[in-house]
PDB file of N, CA and C in Angstrom:
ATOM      1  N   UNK A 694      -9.351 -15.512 -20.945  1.00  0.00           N
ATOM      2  CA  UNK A 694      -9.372 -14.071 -21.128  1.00  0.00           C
ATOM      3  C   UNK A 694      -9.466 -13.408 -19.749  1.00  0.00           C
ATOM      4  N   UNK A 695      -8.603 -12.446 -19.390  1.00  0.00           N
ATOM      5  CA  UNK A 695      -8.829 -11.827 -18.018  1.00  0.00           C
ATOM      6  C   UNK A 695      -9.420 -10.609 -17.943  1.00  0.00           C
ATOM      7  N   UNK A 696      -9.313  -9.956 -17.075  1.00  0.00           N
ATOM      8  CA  UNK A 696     -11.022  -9.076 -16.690  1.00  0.00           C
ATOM      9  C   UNK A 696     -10.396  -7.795 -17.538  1.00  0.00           C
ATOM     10  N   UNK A 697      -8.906  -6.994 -17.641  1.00  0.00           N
ATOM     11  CA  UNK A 697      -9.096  -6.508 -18.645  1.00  0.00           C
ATOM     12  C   UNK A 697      -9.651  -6.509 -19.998  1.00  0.00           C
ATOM     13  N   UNK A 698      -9.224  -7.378 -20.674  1.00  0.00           N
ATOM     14  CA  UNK A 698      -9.532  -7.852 -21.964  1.00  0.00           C
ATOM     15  C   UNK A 698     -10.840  -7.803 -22.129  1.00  0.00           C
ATOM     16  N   UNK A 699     -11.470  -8.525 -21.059  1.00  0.00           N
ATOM     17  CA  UNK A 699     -13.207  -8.468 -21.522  1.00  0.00           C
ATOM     18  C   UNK A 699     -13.859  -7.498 -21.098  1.00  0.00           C
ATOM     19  N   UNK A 700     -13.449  -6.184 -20.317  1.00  0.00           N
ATOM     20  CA  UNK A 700     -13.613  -4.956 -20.017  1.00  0.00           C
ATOM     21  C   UNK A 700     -13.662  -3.935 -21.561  1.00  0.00           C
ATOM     22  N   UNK A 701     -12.335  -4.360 -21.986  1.00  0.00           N
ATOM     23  CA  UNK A 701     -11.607  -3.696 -23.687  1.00  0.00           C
ATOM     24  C   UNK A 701     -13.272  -4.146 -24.563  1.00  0.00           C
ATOM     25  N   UNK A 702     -13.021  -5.900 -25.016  1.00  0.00           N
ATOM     26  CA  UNK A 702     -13.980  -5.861 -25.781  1.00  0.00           C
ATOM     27  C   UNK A 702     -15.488  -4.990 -25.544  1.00  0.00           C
ATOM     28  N   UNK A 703     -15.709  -5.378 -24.154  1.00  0.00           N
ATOM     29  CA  UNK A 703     -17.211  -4.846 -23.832  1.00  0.00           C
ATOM     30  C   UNK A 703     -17.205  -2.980 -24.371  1.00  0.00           C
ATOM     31  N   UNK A 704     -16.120  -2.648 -23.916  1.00  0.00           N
ATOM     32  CA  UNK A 704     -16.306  -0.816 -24.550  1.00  0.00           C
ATOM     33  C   UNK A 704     -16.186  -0.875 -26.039  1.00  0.00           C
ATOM     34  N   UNK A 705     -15.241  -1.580 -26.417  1.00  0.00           N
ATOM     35  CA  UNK A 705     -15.115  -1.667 -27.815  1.00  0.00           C
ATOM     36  C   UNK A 705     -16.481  -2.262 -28.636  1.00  0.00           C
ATOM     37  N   UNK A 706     -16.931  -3.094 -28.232  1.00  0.00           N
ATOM     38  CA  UNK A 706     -18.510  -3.697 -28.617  1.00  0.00           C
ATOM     39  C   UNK A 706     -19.766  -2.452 -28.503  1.00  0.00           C
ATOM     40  N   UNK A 707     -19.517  -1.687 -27.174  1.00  0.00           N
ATOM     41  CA  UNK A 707     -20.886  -0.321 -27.021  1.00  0.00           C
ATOM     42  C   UNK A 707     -20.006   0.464 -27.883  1.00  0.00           C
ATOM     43  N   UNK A 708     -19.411   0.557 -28.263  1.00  0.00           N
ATOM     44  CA  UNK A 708     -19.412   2.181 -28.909  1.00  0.00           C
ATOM     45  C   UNK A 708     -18.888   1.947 -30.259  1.00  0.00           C
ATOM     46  N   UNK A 709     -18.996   0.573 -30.637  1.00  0.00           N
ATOM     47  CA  UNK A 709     -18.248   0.394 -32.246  1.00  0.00           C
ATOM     48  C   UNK A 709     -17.174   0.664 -32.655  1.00  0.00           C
ATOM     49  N   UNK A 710     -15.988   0.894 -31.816  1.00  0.00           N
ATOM     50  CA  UNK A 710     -14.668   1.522 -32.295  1.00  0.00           C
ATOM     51  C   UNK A 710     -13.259   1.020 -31.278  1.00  0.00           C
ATOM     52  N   UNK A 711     -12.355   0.857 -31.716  1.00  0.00           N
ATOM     53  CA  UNK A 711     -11.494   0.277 -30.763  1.00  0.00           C
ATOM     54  C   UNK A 711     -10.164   1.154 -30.982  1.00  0.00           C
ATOM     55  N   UNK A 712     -10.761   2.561 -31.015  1.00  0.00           N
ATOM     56  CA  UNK A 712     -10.168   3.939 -31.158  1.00  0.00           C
ATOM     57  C   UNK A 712     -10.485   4.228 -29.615  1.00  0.00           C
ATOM     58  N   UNK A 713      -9.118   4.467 -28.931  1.00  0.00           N
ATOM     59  CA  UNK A 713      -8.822   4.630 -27.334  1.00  0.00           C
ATOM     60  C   UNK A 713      -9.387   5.824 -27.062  1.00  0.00           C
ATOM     61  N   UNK A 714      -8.574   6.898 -28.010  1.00  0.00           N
ATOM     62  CA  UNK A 714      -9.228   8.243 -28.036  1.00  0.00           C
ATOM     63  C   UNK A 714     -10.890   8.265 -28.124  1.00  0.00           C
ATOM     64  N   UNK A 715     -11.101   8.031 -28.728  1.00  0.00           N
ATOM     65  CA  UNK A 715     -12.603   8.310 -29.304  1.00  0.00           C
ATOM     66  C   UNK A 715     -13.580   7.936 -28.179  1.00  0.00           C
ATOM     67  N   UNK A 716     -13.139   6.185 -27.663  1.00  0.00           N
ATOM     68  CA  UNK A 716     -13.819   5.731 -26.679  1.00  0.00           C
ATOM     69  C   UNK A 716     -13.967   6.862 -25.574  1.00  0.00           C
ATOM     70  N   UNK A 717     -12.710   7.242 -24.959  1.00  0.00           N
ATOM     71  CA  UNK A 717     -13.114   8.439 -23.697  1.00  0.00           C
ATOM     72  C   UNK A 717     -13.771   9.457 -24.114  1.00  0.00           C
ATOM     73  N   UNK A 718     -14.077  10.317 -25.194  1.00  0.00           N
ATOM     74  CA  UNK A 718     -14.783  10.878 -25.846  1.00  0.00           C
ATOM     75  C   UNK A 718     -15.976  10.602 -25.341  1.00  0.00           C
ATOM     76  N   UNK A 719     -16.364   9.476 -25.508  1.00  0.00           N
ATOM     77  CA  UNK A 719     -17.553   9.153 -25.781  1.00  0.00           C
ATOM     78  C   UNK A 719     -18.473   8.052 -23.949  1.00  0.00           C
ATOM     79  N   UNK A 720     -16.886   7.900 -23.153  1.00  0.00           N
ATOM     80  CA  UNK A 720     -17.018   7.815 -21.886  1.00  0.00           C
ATOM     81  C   UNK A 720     -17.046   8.574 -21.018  1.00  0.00           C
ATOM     82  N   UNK A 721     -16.821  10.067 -21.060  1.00  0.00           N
ATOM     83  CA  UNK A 721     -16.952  11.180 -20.984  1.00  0.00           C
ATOM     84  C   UNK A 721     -15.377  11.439 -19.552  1.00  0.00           C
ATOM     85  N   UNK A 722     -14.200  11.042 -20.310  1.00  0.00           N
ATOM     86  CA  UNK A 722     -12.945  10.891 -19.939  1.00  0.00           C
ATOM     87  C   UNK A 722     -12.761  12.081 -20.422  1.00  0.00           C
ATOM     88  N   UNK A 723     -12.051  12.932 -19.381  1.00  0.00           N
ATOM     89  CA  UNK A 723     -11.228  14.128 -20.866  1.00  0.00           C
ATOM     90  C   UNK A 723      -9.771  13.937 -20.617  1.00  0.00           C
ATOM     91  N   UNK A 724      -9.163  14.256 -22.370  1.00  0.00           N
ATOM     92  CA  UNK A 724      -7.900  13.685 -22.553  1.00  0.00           C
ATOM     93  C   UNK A 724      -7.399  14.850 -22.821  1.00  0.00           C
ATOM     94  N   UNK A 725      -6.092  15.113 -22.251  1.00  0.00           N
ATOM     95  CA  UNK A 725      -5.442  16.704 -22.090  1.00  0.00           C
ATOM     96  C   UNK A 725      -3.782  15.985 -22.789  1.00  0.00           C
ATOM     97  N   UNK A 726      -3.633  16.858 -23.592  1.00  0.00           N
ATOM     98  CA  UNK A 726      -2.012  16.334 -24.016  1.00  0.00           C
ATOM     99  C   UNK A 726      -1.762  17.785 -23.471  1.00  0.00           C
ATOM    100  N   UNK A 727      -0.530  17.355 -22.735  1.00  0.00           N
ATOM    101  CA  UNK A 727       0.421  18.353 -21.727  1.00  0.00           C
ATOM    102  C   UNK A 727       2.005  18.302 -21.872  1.00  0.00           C
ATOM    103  N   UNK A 728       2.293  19.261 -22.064  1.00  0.00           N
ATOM    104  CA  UNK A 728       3.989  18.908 -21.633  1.00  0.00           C
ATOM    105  C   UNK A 728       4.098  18.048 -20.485  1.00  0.00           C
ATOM    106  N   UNK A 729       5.201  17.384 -20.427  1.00  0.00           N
ATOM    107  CA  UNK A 729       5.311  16.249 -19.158  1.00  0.00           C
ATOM    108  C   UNK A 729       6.691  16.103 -19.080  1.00  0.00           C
ATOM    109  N   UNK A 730       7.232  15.494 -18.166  1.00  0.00           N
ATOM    110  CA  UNK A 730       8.459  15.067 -17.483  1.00  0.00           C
ATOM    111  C   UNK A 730       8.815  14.301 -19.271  1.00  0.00           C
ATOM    112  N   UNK A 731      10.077  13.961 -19.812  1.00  0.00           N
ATOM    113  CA  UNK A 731      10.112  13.275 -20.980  1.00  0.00           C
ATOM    114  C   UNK A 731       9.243  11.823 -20.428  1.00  0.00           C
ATOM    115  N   UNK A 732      10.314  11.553 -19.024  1.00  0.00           N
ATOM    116  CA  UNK A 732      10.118  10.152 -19.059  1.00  0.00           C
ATOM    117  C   UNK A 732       8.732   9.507 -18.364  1.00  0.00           C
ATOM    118  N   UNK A 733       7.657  10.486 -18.035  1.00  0.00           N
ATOM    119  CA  UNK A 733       6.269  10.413 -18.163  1.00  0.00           C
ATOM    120  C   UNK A 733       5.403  10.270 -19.439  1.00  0.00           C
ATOM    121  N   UNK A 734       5.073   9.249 -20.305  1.00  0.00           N
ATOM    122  CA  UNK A 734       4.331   8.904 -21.174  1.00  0.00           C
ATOM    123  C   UNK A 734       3.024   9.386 -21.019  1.00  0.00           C
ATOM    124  N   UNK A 735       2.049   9.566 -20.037  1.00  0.00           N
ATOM    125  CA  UNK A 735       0.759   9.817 -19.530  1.00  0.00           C
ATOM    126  C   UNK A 735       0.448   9.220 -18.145  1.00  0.00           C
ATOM    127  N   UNK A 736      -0.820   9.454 -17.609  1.00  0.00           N
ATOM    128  CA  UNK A 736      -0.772   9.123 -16.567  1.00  0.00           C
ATOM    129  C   UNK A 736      -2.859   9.695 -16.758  1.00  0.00           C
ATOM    130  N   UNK A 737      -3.369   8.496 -15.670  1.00  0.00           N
ATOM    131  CA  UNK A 737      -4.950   8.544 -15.464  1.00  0.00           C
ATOM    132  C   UNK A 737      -4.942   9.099 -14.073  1.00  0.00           C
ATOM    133  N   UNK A 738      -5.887  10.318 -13.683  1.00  0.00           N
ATOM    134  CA  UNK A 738      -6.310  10.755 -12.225  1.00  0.00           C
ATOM    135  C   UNK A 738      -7.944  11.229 -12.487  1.00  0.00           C
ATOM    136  N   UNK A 739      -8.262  11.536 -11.731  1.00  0.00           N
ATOM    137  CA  UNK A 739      -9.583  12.169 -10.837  1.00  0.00           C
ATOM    138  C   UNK A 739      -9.590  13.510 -10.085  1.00  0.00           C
ATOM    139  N   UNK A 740     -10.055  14.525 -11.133  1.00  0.00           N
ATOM    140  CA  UNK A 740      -9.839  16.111 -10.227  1.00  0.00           C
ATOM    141  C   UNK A 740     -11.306  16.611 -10.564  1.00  0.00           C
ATOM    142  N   UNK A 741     -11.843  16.624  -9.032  1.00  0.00           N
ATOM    143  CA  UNK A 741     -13.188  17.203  -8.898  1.00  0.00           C
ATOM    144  C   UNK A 741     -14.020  16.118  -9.049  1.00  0.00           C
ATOM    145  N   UNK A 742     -13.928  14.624  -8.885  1.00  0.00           N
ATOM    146  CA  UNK A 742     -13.944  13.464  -9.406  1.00  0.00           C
ATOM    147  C   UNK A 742     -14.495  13.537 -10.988  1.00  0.00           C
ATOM    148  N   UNK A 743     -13.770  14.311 -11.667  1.00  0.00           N
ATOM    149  CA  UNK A 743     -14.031  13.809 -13.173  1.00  0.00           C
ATOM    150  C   UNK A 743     -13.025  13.253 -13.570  1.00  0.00           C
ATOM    151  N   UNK A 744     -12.853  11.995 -14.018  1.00  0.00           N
ATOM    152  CA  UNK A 744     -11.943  11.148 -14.810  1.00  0.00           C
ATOM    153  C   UNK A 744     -11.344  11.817 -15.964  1.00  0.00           C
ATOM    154  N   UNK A 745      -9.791  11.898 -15.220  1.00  0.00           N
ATOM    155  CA  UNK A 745      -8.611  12.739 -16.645  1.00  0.00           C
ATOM    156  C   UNK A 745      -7.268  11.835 -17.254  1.00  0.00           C
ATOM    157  N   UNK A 746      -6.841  12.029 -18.562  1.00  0.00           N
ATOM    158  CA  UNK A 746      -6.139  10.757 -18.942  1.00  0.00           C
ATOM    159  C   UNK A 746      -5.270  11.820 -19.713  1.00  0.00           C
ATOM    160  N   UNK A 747      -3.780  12.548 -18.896  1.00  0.00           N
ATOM    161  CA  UNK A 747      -2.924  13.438 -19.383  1.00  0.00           C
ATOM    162  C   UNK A 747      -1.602  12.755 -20.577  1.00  0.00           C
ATOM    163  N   UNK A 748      -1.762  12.803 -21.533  1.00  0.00           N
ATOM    164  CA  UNK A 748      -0.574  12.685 -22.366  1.00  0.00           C
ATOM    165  C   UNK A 748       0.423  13.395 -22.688  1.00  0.00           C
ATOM    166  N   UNK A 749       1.600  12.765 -23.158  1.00  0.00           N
ATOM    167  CA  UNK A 749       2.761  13.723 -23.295  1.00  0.00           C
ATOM    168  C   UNK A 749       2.647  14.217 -24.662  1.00  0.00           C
ATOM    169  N   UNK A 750       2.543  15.401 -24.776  1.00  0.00           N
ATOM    170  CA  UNK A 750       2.872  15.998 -26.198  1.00  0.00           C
ATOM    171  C   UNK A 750       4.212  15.421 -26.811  1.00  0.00           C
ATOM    172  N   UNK A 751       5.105  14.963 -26.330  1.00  0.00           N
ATOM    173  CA  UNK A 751       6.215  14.473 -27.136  1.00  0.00           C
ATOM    174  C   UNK A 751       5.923  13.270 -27.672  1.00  0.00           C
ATOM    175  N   UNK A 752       4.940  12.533 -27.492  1.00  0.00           N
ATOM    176  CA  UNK A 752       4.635  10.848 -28.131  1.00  0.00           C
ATOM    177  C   UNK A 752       3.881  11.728 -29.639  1.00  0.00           C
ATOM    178  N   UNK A 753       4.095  10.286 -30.277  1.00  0.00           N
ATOM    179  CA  UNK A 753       3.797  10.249 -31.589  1.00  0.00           C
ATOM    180  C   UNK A 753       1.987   9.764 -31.478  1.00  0.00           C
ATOM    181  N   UNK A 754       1.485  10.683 -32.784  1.00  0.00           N
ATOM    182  CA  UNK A 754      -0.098   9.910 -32.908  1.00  0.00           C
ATOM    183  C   UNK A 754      -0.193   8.889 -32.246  1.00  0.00           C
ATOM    184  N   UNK A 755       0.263   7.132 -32.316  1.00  0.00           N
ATOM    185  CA  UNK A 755       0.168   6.001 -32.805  1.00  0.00           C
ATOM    186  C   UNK A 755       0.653   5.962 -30.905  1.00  0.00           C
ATOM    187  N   UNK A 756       1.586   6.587 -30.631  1.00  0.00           N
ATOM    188  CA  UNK A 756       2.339   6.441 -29.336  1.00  0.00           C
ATOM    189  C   UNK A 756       0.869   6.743 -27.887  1.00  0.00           C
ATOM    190  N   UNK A 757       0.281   7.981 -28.166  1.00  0.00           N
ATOM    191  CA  UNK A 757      -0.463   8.450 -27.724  1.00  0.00           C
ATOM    192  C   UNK A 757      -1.999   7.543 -27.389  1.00  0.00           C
ATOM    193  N   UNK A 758      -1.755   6.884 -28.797  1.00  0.00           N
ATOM    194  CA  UNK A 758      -3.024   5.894 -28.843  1.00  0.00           C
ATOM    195  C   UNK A 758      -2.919   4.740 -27.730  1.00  0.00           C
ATOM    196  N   UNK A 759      -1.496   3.864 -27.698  1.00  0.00           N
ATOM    197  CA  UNK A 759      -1.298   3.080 -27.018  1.00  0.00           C
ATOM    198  C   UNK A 759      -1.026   3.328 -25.405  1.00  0.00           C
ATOM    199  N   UNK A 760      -0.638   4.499 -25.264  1.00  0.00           N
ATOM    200  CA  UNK A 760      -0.537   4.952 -23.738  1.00  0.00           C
ATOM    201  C   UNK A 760      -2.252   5.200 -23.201  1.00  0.00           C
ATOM    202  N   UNK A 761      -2.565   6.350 -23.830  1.00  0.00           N
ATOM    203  CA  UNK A 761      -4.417   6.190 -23.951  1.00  0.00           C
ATOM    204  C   UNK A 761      -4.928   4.891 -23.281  1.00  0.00           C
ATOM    205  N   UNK A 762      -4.810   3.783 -24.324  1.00  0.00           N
ATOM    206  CA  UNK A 762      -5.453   2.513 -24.194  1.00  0.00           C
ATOM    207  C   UNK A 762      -5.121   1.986 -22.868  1.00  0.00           C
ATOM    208  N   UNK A 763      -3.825   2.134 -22.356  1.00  0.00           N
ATOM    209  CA  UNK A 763      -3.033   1.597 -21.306  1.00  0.00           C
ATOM    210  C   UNK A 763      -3.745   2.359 -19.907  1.00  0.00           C
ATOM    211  N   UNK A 764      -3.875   4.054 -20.193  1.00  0.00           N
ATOM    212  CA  UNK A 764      -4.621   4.249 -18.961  1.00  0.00           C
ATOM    213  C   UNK A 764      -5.875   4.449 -18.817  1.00  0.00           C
ATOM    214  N   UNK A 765      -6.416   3.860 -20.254  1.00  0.00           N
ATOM    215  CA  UNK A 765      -8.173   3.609 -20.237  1.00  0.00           C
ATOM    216  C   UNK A 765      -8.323   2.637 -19.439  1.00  0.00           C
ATOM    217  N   UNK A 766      -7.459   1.689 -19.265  1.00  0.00           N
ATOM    218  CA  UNK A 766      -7.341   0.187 -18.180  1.00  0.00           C
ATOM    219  C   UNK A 766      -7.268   0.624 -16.733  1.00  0.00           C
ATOM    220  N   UNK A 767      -6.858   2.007 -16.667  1.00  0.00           N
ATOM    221  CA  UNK A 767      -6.960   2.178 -15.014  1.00  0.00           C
ATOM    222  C   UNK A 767      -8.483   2.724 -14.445  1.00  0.00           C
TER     223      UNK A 767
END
């Protein structure tokens, strides 16, 4: 298992849920769905050093979840 994965379980284990959304919620990430370039899916930065995780309003629920998860890893 590599250091992602056991990063995933360990958040997924504190907070009972392996809901991407919910987790930053509750990591105190804020998640902004934004218009975006199409071919920008989301993207993770740091403004004011508070941790931000921008999605594209054009992804689907399910789409959103998996990009989420992808830049909860950064």
């Amino acid at each position: 298992m590599n250091y992602i994965q056991q990063a995933a379980k360990k958040l997924i284990k504190k907070h009972h849920t392996n809901d991407p959304l919910q987790i930053c919620e509750l990591e105190n990430i804020n998640v902004t769905i934004a218009t975006l370039p199409q071919q920008i899916k989301g993207f993770y930065t740091k403004l004011f050093h508070l941790p931000f995780i921008f999605l594209n309003d054009r992804l689907s629920h399910y789409e959103k979840r998996v990009v989420c998860a992808h830049e909860l890893g950064h």
